CSV table of C-alpha atoms in Angstrom, one decimal:
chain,number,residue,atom,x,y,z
A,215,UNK,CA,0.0,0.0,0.0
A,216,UNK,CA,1.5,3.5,-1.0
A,217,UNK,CA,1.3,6.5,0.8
A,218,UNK,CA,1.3,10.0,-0.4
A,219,UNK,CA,3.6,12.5,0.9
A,220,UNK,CA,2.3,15.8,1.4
A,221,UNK,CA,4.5,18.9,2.5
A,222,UNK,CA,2.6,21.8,4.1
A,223,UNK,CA,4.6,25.3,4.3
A,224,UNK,CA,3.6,27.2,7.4
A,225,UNK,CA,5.1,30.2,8.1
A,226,UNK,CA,6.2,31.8,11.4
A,227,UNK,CA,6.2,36.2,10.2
A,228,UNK,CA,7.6,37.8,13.5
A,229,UNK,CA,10.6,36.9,15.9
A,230,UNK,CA,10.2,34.8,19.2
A,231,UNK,CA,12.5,34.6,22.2
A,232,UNK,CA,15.5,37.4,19.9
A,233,UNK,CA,15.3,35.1,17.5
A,234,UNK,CA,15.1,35.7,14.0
A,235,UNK,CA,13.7,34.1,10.4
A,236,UNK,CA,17.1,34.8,7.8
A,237,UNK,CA,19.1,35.8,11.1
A,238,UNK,CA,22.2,34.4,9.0
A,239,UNK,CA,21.4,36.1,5.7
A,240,UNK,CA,24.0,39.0,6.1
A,241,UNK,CA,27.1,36.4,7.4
A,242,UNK,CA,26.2,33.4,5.8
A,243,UNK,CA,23.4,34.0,3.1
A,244,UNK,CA,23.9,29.9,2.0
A,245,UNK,CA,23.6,28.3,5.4
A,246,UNK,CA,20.1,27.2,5.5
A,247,UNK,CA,20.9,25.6,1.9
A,248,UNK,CA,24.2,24.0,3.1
A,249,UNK,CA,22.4,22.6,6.1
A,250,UNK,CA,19.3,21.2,3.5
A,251,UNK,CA,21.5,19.8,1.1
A,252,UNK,CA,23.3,17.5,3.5
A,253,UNK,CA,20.0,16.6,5.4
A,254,UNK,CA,18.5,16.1,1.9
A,255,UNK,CA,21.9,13.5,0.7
A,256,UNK,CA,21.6,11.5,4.1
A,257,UNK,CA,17.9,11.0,4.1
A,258,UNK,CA,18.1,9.2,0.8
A,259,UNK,CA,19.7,6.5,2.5
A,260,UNK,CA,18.7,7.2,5.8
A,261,UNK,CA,15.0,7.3,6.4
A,262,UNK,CA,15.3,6.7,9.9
A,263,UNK,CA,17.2,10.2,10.8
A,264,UNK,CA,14.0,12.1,10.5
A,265,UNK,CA,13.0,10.2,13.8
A,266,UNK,CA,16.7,10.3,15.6
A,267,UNK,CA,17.0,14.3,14.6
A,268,UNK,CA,13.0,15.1,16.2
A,269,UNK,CA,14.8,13.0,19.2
A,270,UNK,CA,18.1,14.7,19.6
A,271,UNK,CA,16.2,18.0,19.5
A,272,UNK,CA,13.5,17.3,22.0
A,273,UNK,CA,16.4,15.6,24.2
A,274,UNK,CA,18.5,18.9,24.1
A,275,UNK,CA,15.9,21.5,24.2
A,276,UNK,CA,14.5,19.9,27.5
A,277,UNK,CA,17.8,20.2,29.3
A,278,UNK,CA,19.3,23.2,30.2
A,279,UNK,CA,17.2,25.1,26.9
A,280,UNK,CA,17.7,24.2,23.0
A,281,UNK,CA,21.6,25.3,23.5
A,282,UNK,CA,23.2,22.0,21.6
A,283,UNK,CA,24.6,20.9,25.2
A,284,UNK,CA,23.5,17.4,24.3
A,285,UNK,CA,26.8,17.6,21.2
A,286,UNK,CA,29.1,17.6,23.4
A,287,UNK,CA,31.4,14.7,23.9
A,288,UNK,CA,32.1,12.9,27.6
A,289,UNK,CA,35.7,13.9,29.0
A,290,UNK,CA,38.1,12.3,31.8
A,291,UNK,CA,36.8,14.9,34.0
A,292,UNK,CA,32.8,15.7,32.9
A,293,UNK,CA,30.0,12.9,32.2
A,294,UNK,CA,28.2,15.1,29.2
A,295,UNK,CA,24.6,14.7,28.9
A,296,UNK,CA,25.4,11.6,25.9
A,297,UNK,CA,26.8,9.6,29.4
A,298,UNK,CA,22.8,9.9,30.9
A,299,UNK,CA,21.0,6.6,30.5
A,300,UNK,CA,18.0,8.8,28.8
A,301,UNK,CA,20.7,9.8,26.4
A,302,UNK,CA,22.5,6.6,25.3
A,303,UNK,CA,20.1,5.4,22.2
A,304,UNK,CA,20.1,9.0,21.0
A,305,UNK,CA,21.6,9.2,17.2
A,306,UNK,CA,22.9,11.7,14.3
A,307,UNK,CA,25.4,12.8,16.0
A,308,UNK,CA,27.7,11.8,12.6
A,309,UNK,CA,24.9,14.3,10.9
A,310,UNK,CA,25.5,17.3,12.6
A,311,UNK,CA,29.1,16.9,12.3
A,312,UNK,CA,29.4,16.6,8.7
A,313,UNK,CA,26.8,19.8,8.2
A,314,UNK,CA,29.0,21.7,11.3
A,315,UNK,CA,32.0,20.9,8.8
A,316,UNK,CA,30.1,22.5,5.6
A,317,UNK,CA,29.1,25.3,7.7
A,318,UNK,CA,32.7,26.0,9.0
A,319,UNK,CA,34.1,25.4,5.8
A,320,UNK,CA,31.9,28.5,3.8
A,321,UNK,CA,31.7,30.8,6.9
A,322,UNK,CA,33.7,30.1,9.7
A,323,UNK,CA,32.9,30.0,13.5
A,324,UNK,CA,29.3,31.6,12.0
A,325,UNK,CA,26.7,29.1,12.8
A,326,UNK,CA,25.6,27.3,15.8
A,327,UNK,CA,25.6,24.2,16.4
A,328,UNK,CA,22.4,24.6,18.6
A,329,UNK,CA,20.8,25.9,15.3
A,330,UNK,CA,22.2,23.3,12.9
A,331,UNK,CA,20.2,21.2,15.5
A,332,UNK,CA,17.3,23.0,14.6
A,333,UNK,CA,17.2,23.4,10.8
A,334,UNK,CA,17.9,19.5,10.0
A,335,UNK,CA,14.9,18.9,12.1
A,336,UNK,CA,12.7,21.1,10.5
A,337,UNK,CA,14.3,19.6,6.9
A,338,UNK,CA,14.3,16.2,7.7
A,339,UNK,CA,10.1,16.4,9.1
A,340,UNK,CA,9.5,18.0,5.3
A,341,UNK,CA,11.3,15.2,3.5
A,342,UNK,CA,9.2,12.8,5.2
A,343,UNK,CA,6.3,14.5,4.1
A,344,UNK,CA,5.5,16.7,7.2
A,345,UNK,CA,4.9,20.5,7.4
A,346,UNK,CA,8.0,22.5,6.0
A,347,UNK,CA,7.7,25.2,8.8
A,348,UNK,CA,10.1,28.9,9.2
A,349,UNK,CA,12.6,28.2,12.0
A,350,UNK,CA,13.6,30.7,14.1
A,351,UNK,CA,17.6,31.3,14.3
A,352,UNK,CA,20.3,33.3,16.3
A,353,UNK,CA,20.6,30.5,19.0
A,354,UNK,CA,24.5,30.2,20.7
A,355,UNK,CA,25.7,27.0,21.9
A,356,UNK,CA,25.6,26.3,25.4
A,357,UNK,CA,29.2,26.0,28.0
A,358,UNK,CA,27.7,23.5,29.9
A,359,UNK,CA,26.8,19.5,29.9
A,360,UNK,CA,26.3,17.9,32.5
A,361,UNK,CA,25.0,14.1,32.9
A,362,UNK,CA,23.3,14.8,36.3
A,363,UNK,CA,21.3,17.3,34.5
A,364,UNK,CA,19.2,15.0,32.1
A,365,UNK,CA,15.9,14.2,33.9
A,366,UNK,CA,13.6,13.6,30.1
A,367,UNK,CA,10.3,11.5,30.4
A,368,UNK,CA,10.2,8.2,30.1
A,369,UNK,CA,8.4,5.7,28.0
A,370,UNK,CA,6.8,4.4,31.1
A,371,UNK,CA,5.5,7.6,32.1
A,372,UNK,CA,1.9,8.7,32.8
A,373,UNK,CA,0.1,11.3,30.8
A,374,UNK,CA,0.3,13.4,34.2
A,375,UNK,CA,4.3,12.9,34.8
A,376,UNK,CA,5.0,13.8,31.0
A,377,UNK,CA,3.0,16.5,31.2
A,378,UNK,CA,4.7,17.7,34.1
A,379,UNK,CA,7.6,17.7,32.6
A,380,UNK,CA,6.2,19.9,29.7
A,381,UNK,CA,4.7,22.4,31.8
A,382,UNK,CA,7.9,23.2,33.5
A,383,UNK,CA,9.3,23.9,30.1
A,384,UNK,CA,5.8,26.2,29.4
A,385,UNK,CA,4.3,23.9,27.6
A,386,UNK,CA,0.9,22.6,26.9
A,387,UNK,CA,-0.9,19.6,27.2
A,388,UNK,CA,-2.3,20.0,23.8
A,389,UNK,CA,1.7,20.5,22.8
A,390,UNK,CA,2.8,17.8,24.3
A,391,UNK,CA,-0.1,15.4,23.0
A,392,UNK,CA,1.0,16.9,19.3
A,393,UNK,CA,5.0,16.9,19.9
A,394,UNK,CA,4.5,12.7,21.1
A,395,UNK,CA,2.6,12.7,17.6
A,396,UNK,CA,6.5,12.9,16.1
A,397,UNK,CA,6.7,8.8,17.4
A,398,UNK,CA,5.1,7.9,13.7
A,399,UNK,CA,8.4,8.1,12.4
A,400,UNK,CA,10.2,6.8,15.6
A,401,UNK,CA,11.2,3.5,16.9
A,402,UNK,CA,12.7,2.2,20.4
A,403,UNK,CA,14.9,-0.6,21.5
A,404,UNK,CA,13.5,-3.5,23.3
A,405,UNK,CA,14.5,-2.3,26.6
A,406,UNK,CA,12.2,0.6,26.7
A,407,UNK,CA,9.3,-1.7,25.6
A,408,UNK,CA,9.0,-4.3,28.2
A,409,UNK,CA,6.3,-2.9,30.1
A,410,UNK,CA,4.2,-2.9,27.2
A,411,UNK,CA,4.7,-6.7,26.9
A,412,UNK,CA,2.5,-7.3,30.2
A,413,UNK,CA,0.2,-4.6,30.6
A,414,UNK,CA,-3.0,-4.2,29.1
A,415,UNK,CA,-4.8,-3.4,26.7
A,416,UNK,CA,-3.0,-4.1,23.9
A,417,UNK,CA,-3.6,-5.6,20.5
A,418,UNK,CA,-3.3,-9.0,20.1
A,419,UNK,CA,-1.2,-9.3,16.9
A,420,UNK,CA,1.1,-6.5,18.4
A,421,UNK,CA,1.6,-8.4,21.5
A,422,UNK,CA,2.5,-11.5,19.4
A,423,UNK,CA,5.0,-9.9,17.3
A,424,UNK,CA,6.7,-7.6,20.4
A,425,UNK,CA,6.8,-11.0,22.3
A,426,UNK,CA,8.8,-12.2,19.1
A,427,UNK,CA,10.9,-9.5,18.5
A,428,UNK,CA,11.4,-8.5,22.0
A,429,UNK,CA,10.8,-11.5,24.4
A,430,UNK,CA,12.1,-13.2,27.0
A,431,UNK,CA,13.7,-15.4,23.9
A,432,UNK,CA,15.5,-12.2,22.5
A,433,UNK,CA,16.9,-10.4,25.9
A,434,UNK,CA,20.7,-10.7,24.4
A,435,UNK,CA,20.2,-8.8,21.0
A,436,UNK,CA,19.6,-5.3,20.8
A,437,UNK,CA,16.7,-5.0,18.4
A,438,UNK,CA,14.2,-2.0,17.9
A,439,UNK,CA,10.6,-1.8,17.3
A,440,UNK,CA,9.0,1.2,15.2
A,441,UNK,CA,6.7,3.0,17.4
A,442,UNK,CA,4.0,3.5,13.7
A,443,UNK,CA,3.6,-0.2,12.8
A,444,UNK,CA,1.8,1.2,9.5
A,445,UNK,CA,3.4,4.2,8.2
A,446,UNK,CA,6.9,3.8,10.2
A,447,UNK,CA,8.8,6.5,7.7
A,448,UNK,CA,6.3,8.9,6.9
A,449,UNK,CA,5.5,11.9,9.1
A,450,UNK,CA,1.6,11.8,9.2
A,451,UNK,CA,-1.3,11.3,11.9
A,452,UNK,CA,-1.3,7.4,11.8
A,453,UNK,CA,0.6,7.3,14.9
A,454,UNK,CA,-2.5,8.5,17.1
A,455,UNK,CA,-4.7,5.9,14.7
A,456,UNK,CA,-2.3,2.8,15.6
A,457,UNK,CA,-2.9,4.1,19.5
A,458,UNK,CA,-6.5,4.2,18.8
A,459,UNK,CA,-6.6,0.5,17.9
A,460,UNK,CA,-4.4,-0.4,21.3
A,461,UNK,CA,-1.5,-0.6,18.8
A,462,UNK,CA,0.8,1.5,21.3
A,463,UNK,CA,4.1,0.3,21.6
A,464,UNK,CA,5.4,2.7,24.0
A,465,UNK,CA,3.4,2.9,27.4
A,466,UNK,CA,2.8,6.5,27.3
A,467,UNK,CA,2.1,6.6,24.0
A,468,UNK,CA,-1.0,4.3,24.7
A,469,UNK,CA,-1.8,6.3,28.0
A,470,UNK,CA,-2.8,9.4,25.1
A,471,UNK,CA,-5.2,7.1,24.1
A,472,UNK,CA,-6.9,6.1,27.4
A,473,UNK,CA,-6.7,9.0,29.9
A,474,UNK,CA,-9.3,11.0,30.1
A,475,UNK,CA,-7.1,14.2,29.6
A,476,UNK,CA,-5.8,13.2,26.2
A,477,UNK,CA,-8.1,10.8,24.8
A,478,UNK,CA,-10.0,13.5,22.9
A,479,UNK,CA,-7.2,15.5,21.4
A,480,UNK,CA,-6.2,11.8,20.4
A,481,UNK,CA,-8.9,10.8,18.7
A,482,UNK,CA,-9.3,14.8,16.6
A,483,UNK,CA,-5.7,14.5,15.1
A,484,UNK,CA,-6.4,10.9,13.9
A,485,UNK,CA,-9.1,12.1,11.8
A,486,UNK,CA,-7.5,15.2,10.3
A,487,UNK,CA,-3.5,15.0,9.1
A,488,UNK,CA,-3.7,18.7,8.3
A,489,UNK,CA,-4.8,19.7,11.9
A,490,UNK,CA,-1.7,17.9,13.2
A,491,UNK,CA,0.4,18.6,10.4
A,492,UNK,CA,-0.4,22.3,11.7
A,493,UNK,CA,-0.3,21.6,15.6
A,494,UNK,CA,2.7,20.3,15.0
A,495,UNK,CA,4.5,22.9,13.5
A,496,UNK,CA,3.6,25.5,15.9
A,497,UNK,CA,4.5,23.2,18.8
A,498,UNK,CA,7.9,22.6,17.5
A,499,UNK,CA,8.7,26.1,16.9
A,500,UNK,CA,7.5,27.3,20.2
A,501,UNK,CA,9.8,23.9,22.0
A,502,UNK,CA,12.6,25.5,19.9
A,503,UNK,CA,13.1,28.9,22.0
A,504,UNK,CA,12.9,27.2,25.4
A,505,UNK,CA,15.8,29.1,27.4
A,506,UNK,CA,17.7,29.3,23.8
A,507,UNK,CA,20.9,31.2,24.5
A,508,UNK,CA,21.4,35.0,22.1
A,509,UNK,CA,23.3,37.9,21.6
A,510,UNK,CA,26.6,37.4,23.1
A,511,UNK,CA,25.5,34.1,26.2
A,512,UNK,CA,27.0,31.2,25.1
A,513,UNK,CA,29.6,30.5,22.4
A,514,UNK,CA,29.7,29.9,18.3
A,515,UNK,CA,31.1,26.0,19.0
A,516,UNK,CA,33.7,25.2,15.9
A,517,UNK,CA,32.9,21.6,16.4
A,518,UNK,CA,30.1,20.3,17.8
A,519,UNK,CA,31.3,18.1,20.3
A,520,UNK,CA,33.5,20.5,22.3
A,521,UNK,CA,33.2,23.8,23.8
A,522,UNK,CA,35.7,26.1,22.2
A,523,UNK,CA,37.7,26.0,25.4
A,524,UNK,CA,38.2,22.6,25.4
């Protein structure tokens, strides 16, 4: 069965947080295409970055602010925020660094990292047919990562302990219900599923084949499980459809489904893509200021993984 692919331009006219639409225009007037071009080369034989991008971004905008702190590389003498448990599945790091190299290469010590973070995310969702939204830009890169800091939802969480942690970071229920929505192009390891294998309700011939993949006869090998068992690399509303039929594979992700709270917003972006496609757009933008670093705070990183002074 084939799926169309529809990209939706939504655009963001005014600047949030001292952030700006074209903020690099007058020092680097080709970084957004440098940064789209290399997205655009890797997701040809990548489809699964759009997925491990929307994570690296939520992972580093909920710690410490969308400052790239989550880049940086353990040392002898600091466990980064890539040493927390929460962090240890996350990928693209490769990604950013070969865009990061670009970057430096046509404008030097110009771009941050923080916002390379950013505009692959918002390239990648497009190329997987979701809304091709403005992103903000004129974030710096944070001087601090600190494991100890990383305290991100798990997939075992409530719909009232993830949406705790939203609201501390000023953000909605209705946001949060959308920005979980980015799971239908997501997958998880087997570890992070196991609850799912004995609580209830759950779909029968899900059940079967998470018990196959990810059973007690499977412990030893690392294997993952796409989160959208229908449309796993498109970015559309199915996910909240699959949660609908008790097709959850993440805990929380079902929980949208069944508490009260949630339930309803659930079931009105499983009958229209173009409301989500929408929703989602605005709720990524707005998660893309949180605490964001400008002006002269922070630093212009010349590679990704270390602070300058390192």
């Amino acid at each position: 069965m084939k799926f169309a692919i529809l990209t939706f331009f939504f655009v963001l006219p005014i600047a949030f947080a001292k952030l700006e639409i074209g903020f690099y225009a007058p020092t680097c007037p080709t970084a957004e295409e440098i940064v789209h071009q290399v997205v655009q080369r890797n997701f040809k034989s990548q489809k699964n970055i759009t997925g491990a991008l929307l994570r690296m971004h939520f992972h580093d905008c909920f710690v410490r602010g969308c400052d790239a702190s989550i880049l940086i590389d353990p040392t002898e003498g600091n466990k980064s925020e890539k040493d927390a448990p929460a962090n240890k599945s996350v990928r693209g790091y490769e990604l950013i660094d070969e865009i990061k190299k670009a970057l430096e290469k046509e404008c030097p010590s110009t771009v941050s990292c923080a916002d390379i973070i950013t505009l692959a995310t918002r390239d990648v969702v497009a190329m997987a047919g979701g809304p091709r939204y403005s992103v903000l830009t004129g974030r710096r890169d944070g001087l601090v990562s600190n494991s100890s800091e990383v305290n991100i939802l798990g997939p075992d969480s409530t719909v009232p302990e993830a949406l705790k942690s939203f609201v501390e970071k000023n953000m909605t229920l209705s946001e949060m219900i959308t920005l979980l929505g980015a799971h239908t192009v997501g997958s998880a390891h087997c570890n992070f599923i196991q609850t799912r294998l004995s609580i209830l309700p759950i779909d029968p011939v899900l059940h079967a084949k998470l018990m196959q993949i990810c059973g007690p006869a499977n412990t030893s090998k690392d294997h993952t499980v796409f989160l959208d068992q229908n449309t796993s690399f498109v970015f559309d509303n199915e996910f909240y459809n699959q949660i609908l039929l008790k097709r959850g594979v993440l805990f929380i992700d079902q929980q949208l489904a069944l508490d009260p709270s949630s339930s309803g917003l659930v079931s009105t972006l499983a009958q229209n893509d173009a409301d989500f496609q929408q929703s989602f757009a605005d709720a990524i933008i707005k998660m893309g200021s949180i605490d964001v670093l400008v002006g002269k705070d922070g630093e212009i990183r010349k590679n990704c993984r270390v602070f300058n002074s390192g």
